[in-house]
Structure formats: structure tokens, C-alpha cells
PDB file of C-alpha atoms in Angstrom:
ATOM      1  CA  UNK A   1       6.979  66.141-117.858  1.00  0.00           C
ATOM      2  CA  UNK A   2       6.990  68.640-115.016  1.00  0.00           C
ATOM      3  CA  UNK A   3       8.635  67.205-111.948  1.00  0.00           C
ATOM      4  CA  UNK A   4       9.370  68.530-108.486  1.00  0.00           C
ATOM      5  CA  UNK A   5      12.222  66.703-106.186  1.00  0.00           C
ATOM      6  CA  UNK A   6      12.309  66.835-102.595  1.00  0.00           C
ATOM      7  CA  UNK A   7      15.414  65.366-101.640  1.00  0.00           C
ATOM      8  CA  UNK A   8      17.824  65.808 -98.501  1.00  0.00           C
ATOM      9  CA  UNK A   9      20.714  64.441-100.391  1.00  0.00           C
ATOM     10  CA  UNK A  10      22.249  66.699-102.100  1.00  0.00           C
ATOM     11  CA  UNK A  11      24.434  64.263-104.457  1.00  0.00           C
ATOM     12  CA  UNK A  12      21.642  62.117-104.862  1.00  0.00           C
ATOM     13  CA  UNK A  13      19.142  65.404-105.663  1.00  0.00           C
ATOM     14  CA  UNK A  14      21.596  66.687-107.888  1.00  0.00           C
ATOM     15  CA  UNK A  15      21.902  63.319-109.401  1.00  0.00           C
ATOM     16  CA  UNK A  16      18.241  62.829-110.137  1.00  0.00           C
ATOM     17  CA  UNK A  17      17.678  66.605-111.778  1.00  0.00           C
ATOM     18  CA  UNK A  18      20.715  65.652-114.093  1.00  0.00           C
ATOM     19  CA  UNK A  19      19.048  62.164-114.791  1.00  0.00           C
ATOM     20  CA  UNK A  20      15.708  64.124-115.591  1.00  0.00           C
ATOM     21  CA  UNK A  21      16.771  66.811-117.481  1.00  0.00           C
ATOM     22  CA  UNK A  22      19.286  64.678-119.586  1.00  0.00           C
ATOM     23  CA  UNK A  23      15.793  62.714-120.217  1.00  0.00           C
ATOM     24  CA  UNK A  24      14.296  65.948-121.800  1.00  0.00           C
ATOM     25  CA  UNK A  25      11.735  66.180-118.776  1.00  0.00           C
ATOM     26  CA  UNK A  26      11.771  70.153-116.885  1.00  0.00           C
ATOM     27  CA  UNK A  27      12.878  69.583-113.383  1.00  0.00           C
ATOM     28  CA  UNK A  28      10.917  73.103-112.397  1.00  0.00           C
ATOM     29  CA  UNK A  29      12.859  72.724-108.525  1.00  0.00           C
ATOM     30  CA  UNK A  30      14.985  70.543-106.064  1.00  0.00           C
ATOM     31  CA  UNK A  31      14.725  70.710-102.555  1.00  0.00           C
ATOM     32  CA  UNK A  32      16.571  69.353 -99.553  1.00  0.00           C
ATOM     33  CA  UNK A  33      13.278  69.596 -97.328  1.00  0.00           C
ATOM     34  CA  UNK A  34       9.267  69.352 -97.366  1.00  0.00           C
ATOM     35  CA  UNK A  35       8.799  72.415 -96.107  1.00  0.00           C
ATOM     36  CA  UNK A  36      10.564  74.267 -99.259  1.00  0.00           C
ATOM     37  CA  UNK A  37       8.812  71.517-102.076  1.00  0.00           C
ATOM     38  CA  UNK A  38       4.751  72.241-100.089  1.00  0.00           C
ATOM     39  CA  UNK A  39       5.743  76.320-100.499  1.00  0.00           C
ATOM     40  CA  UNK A  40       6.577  76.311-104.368  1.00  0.00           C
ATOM     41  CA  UNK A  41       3.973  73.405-105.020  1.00  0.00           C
ATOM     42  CA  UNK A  42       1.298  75.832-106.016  1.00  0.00           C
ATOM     43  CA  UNK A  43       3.151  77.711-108.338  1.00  0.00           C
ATOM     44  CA  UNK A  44       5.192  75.557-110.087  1.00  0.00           C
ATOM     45  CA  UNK A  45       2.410  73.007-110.366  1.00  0.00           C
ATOM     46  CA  UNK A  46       4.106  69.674-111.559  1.00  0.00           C
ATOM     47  CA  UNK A  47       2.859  66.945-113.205  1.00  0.00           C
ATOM     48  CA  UNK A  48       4.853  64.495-110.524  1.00  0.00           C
ATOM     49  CA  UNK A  49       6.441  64.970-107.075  1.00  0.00           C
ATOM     50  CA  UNK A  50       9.687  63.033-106.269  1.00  0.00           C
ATOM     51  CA  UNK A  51      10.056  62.898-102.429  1.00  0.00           C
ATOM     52  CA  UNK A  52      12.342  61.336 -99.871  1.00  0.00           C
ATOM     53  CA  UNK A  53      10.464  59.725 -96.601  1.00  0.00           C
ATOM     54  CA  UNK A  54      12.962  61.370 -94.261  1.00  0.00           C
ATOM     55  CA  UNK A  55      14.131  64.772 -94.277  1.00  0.00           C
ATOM     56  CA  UNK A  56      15.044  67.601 -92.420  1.00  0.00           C
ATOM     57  CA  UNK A  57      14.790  68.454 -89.484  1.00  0.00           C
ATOM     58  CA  UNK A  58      13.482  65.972 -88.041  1.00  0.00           C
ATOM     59  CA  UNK A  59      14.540  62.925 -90.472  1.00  0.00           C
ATOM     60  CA  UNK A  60      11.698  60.681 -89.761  1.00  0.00           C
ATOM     61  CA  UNK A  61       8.521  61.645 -91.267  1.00  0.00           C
ATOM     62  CA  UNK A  62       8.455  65.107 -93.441  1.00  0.00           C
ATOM     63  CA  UNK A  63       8.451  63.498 -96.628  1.00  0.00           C
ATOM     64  CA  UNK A  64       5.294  61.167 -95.547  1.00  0.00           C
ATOM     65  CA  UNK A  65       3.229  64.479 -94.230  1.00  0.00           C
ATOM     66  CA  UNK A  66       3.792  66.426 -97.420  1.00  0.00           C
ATOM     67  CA  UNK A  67       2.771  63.101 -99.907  1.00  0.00           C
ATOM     68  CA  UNK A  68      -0.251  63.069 -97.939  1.00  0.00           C
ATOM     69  CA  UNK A  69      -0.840  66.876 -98.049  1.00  0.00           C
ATOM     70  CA  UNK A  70       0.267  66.868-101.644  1.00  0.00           C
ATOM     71  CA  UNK A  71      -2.410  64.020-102.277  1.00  0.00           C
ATOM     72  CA  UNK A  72      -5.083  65.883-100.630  1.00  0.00           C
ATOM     73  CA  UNK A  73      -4.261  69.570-102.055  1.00  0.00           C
ATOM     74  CA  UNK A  74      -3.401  68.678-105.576  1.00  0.00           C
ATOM     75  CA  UNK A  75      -4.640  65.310-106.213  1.00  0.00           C
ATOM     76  CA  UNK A  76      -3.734  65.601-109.817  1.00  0.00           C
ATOM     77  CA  UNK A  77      -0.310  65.650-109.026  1.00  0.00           C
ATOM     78  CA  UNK A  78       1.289  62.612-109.557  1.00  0.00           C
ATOM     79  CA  UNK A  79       3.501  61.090-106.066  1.00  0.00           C
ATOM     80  CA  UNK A  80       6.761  58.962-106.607  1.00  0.00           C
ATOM     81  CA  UNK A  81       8.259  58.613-102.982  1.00  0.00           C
ATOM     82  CA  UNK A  82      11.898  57.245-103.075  1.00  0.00           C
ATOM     83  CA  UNK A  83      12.774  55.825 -99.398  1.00  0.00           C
ATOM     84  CA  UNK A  84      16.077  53.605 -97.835  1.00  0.00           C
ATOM     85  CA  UNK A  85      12.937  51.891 -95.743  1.00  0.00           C
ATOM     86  CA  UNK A  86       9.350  50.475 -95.843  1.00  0.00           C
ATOM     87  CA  UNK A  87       6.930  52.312 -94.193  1.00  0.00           C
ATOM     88  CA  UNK A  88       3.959  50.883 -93.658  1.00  0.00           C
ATOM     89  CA  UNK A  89       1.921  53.353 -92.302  1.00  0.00           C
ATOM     90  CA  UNK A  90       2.531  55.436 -95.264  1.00  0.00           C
ATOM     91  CA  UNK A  91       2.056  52.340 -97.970  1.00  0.00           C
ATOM     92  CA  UNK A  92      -1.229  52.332 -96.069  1.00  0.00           C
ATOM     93  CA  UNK A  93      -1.873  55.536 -96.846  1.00  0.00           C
ATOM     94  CA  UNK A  94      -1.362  55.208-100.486  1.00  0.00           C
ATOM     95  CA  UNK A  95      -3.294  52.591-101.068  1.00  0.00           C
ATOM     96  CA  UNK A  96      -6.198  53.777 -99.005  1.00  0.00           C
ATOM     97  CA  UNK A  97      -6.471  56.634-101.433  1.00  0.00           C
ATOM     98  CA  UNK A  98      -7.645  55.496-104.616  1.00  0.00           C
ATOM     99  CA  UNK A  99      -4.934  54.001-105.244  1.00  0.00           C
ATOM    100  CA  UNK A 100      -3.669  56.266-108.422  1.00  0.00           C
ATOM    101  CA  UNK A 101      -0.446  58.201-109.475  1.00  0.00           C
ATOM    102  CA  UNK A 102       1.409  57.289-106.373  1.00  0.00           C
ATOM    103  CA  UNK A 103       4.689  54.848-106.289  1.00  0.00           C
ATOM    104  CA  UNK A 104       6.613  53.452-103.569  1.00  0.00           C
ATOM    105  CA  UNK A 105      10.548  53.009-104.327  1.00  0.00           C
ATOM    106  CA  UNK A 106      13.312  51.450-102.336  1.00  0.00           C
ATOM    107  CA  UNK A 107      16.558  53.356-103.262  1.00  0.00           C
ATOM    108  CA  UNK A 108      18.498  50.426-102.731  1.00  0.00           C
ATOM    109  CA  UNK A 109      16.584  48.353-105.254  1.00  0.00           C
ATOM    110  CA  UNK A 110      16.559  51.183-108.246  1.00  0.00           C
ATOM    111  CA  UNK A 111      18.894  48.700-110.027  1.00  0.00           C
ATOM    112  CA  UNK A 112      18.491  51.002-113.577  1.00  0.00           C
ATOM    113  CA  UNK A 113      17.710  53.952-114.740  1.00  0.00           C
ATOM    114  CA  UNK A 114      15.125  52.820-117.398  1.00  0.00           C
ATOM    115  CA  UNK A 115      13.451  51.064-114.334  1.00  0.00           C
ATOM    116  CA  UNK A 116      13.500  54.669-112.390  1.00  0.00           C
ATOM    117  CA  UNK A 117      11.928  56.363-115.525  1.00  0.00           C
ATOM    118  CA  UNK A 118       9.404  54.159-116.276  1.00  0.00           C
ATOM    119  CA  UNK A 119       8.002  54.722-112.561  1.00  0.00           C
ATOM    120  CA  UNK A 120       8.152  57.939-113.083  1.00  0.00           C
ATOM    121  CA  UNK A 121       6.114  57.474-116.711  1.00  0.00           C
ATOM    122  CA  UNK A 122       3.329  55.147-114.858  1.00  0.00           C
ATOM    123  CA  UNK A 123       2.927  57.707-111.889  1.00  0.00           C
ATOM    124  CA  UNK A 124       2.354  60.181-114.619  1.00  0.00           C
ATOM    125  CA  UNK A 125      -0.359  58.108-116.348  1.00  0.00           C
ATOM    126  CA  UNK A 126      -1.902  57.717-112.690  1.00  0.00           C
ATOM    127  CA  UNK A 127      -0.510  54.184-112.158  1.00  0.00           C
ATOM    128  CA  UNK A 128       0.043  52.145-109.271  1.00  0.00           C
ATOM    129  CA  UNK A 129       4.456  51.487-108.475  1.00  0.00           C
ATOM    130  CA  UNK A 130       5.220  49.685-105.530  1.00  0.00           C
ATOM    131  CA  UNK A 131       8.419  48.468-104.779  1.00  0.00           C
ATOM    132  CA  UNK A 132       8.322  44.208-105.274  1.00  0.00           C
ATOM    133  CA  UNK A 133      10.801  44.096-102.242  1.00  0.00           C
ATOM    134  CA  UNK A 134       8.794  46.334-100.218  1.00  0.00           C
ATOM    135  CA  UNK A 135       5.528  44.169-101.467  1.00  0.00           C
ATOM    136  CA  UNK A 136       7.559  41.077 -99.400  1.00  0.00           C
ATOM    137  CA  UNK A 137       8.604  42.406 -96.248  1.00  0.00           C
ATOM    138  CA  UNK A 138       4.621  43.805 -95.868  1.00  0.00           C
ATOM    139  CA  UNK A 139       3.575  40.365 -97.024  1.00  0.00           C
ATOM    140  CA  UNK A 140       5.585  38.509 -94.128  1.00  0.00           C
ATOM    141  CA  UNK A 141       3.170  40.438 -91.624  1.00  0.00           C
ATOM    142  CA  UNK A 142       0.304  38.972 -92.704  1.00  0.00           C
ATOM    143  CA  UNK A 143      -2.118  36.296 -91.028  1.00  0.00           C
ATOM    144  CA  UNK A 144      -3.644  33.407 -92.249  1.00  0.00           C
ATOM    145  CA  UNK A 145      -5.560  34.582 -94.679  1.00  0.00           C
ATOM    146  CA  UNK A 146      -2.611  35.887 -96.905  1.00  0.00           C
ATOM    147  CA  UNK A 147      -0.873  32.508 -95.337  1.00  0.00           C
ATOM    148  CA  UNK A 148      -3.381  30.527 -97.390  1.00  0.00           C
ATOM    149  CA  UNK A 149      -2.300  31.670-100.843  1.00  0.00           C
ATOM    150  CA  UNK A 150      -0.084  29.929-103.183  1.00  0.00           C
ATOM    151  CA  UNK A 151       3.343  30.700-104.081  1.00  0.00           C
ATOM    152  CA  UNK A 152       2.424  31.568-107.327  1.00  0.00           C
ATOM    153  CA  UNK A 153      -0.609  33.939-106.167  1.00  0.00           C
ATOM    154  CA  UNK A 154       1.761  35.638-103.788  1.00  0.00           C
ATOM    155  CA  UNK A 155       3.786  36.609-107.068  1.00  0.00           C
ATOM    156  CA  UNK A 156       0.671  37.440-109.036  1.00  0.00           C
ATOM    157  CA  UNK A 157      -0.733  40.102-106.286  1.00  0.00           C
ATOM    158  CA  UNK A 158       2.833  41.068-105.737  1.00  0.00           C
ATOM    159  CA  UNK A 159       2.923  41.840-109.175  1.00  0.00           C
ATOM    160  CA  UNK A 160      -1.183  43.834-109.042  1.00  0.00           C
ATOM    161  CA  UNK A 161       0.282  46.182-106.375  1.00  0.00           C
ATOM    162  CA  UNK A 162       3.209  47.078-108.698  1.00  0.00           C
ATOM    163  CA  UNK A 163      -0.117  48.409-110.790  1.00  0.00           C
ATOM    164  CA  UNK A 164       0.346  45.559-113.515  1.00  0.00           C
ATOM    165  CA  UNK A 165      -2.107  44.826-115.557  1.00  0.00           C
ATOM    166  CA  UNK A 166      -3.139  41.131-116.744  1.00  0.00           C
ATOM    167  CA  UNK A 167      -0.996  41.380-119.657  1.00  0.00           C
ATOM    168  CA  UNK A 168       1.945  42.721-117.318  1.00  0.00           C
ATOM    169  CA  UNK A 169       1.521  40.091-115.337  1.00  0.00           C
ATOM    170  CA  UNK A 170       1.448  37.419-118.441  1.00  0.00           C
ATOM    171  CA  UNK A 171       4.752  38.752-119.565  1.00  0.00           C
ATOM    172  CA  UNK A 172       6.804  38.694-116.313  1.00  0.00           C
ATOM    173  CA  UNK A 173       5.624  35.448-114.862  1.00  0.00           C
ATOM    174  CA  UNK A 174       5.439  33.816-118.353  1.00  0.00           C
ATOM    175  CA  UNK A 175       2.075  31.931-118.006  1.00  0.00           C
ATOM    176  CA  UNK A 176      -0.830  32.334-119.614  1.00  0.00           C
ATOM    177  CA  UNK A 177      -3.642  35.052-119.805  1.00  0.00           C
ATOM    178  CA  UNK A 178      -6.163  32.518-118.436  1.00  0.00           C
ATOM    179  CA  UNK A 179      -3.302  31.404-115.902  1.00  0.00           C
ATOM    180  CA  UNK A 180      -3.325  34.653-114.167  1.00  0.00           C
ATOM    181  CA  UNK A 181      -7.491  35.003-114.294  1.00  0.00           C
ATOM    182  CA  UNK A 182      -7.524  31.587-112.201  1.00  0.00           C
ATOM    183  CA  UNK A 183      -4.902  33.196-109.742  1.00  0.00           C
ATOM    184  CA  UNK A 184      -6.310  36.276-108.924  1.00  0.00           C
ATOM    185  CA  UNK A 185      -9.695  34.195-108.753  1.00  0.00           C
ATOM    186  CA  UNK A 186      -8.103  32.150-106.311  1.00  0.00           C
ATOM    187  CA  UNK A 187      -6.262  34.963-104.352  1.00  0.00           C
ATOM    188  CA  UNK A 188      -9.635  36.962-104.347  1.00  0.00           C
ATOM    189  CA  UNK A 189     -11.906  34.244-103.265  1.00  0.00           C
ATOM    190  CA  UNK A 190      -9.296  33.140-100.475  1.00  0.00           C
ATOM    191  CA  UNK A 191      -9.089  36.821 -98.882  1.00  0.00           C
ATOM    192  CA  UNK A 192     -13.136  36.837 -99.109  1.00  0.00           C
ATOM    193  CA  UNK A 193     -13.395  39.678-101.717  1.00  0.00           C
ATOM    194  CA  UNK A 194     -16.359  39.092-103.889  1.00  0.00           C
ATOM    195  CA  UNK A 195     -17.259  40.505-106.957  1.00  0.00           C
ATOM    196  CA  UNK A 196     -19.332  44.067-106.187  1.00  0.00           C
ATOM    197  CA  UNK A 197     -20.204  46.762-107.995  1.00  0.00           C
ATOM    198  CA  UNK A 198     -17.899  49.898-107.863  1.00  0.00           C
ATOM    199  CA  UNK A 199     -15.173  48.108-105.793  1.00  0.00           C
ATOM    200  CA  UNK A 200     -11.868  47.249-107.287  1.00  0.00           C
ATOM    201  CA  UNK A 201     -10.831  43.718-106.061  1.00  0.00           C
ATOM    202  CA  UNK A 202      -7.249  44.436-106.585  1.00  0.00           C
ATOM    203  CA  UNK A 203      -6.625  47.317-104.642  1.00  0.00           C
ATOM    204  CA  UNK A 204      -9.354  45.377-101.870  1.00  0.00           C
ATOM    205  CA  UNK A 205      -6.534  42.624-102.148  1.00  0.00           C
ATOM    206  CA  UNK A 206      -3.356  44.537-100.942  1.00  0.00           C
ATOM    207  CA  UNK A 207      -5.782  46.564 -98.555  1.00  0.00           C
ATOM    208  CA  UNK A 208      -6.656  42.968 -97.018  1.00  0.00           C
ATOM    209  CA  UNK A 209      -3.058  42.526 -96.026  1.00  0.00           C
ATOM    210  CA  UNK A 210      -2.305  45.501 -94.979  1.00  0.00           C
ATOM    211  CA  UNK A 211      -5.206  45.512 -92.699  1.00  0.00           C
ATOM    212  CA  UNK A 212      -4.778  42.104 -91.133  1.00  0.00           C
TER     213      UNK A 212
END
């Protein structure tokens, strides 16, 4: 795999490209701002992007402008944005936009590297990775709607917008396959979604929230 790191830290960028290579992935460049990755984007062309939310020299929101210039530019290239905070704005953003080959990582709760790599694998594969912590604090700013699901569905569409599938979902909550069906049933029908034609009800679902 190709990757690209944007990363104002240099112990931590340093620490990552190590990580990589020792993995047997090419880390083609590391950068310590936006400005640097966007310029060398074209012609290094990797398969995924690793960017911090806040870098130079501003340190609030370089890393969110290039993900979304990335996204529109190259959308082929695959976005894993690694952040100390939850920005909702930008978790709008990504899933407002198909929804594909983007992921959403809290640094703090990167508890292991296997769990860092396999993000990295499902971004490449054009999967959904959103941080489960980062999934709570956006779910404690919803309304009623969202106030009317179960425990259980909470954990079930917490689980969708980590871009689990119904088998993923089977093994980490240990129920049943026809467990999770009646959840998401339930969590779709109580956020109004109905079944249409070229709409994907789980991506509708998180959308819901973040809208309300």
C-alpha cells in the first residue's frame, strides 16, 4: 500500500512511517503540514492519506481543508484522519460524501497497532472507520429521535458507522444475525428512513443524527 502522512508531530510522524514501513507498506512522504502533503499529492499518488486535523500554521483546521480537497481532487484516494478531538463539522463532511474510504480516529483511543492497521486496510478497500468514542460524544447531541432508540440499537448503529457489516456486527455484540436485522429495523423505522431505491439506510441513519 501507498500511503502519504501529514503529520505536525514529528515523533509521532516519524513513529507512524516506521510502523508502516516495518508493515511492508511504501510510505512515499511525511509531512508536518497540508500545504506540503496537497503539493506532492499528484505525483506521488497514494493509495491512502494519513492526516492530522490541526496543523501548521494555523493549528485549527488545515488538515480538515486538505481531506476535503483530497476527497474532491482524487476521490480514489483513500482518507484516514487521525485527530486528539471530534470534529463535527468535518465527520459531517465525511459522511455527506458517499460515505467511502474515509476514517475518523481519535489518537487517544488507538489502543493497538493491529487496530491502527486494520483502519488503514478498510480505508483502502473503501470502507467506512469511525472512531466508537467519537460515534458517542456526536450521539449525546442528538434530539428525540436518536433519544428514542434502545440501548442496544445505539450500539448496533454505533457499530454501522464504524462501516461494519451485519456479520461484524454479529461478532462484536454476540447476538444473532436475525438479532441485528430487527435492530437496525427498529433504529431505521424510529429515525423515519424507509426503504427506497438507491438510498443507503445506514449512512441515512448517522446522517439523521448528525443533522438533528
Amino acid at each position: 500500500m501507498r500511503v502519504m502522512l501529514a503529520e505536525d508531530s514529528a515523533l509521532l510522524r516519524e513513529g507512524i512511517r516506521s510502523l508502516l514501513t516495518d508493515e511492508g507498506h511504501d510510505v512515499v512522504a511525511a509531512y508536518g503540514t497540508a500545504d506540503e502533503l496537497l503539493s506532492r499529492l499528484a505525483a506521488e499518488r497514494p493509495d491512502v492519506v494519513v492526516v492530522d486535523v490541526r496543523m501548521p500554521p494555523t493549528h485549527t483546521d488545515e488538515g480538515v481543508r486538505a481531506a476535503v480537497q483530497i476527497r474532491e481532487r482524487w476521490p480514489e484516494v483513500g482518507i484516514l484522519v487521525l485527530s486528539q478531538y471530534v470534529e463535527r463539522q468535518f465527520a459531517q463532511v465525511l459522511l455527506g460524501d458517499g460515505a467511502r474510504a474515509v476514517g475518523y480516529l481519535l489518537k487517544d483511543r488507538v489502543m493497538g497497532v493491529d487496530d491502527f492497521l486494520d483502519a488503514l486496510d478498510r480505508v483502502r478497500s473503501g470502507g467506512l472507520v469511525l472512531d466508537p468514542d467519537a460515534v458517542g460524544q456526536l450521539f449525546r447531541d442528538t434530539t428525540h429521535r436518536l433519544e428514542m432508540l434502545s440501548e442496544r440499537e445505539r450500539e448496533v448503529l454505533g457499530l454501522m458507522a464504524e462501516g461494519r457489516t451485519n456479520a461484524g456486527i454479529v461478532r462484536a455484540l454476540f447476538i444473532s444475525t436475525s438479532a441485528v436485522e430487527k435492530h437496525s429495523n427498529a433504529i431505521f423505522d424510529k429515525l423515519g428512513l424507509l426503504a427506497e431505491d438507491g438510498y443507503n439506510r445506514r449512512v441515512l441513519a448517522i446522517l439523521r443524527w448528525l443533522e438533528s
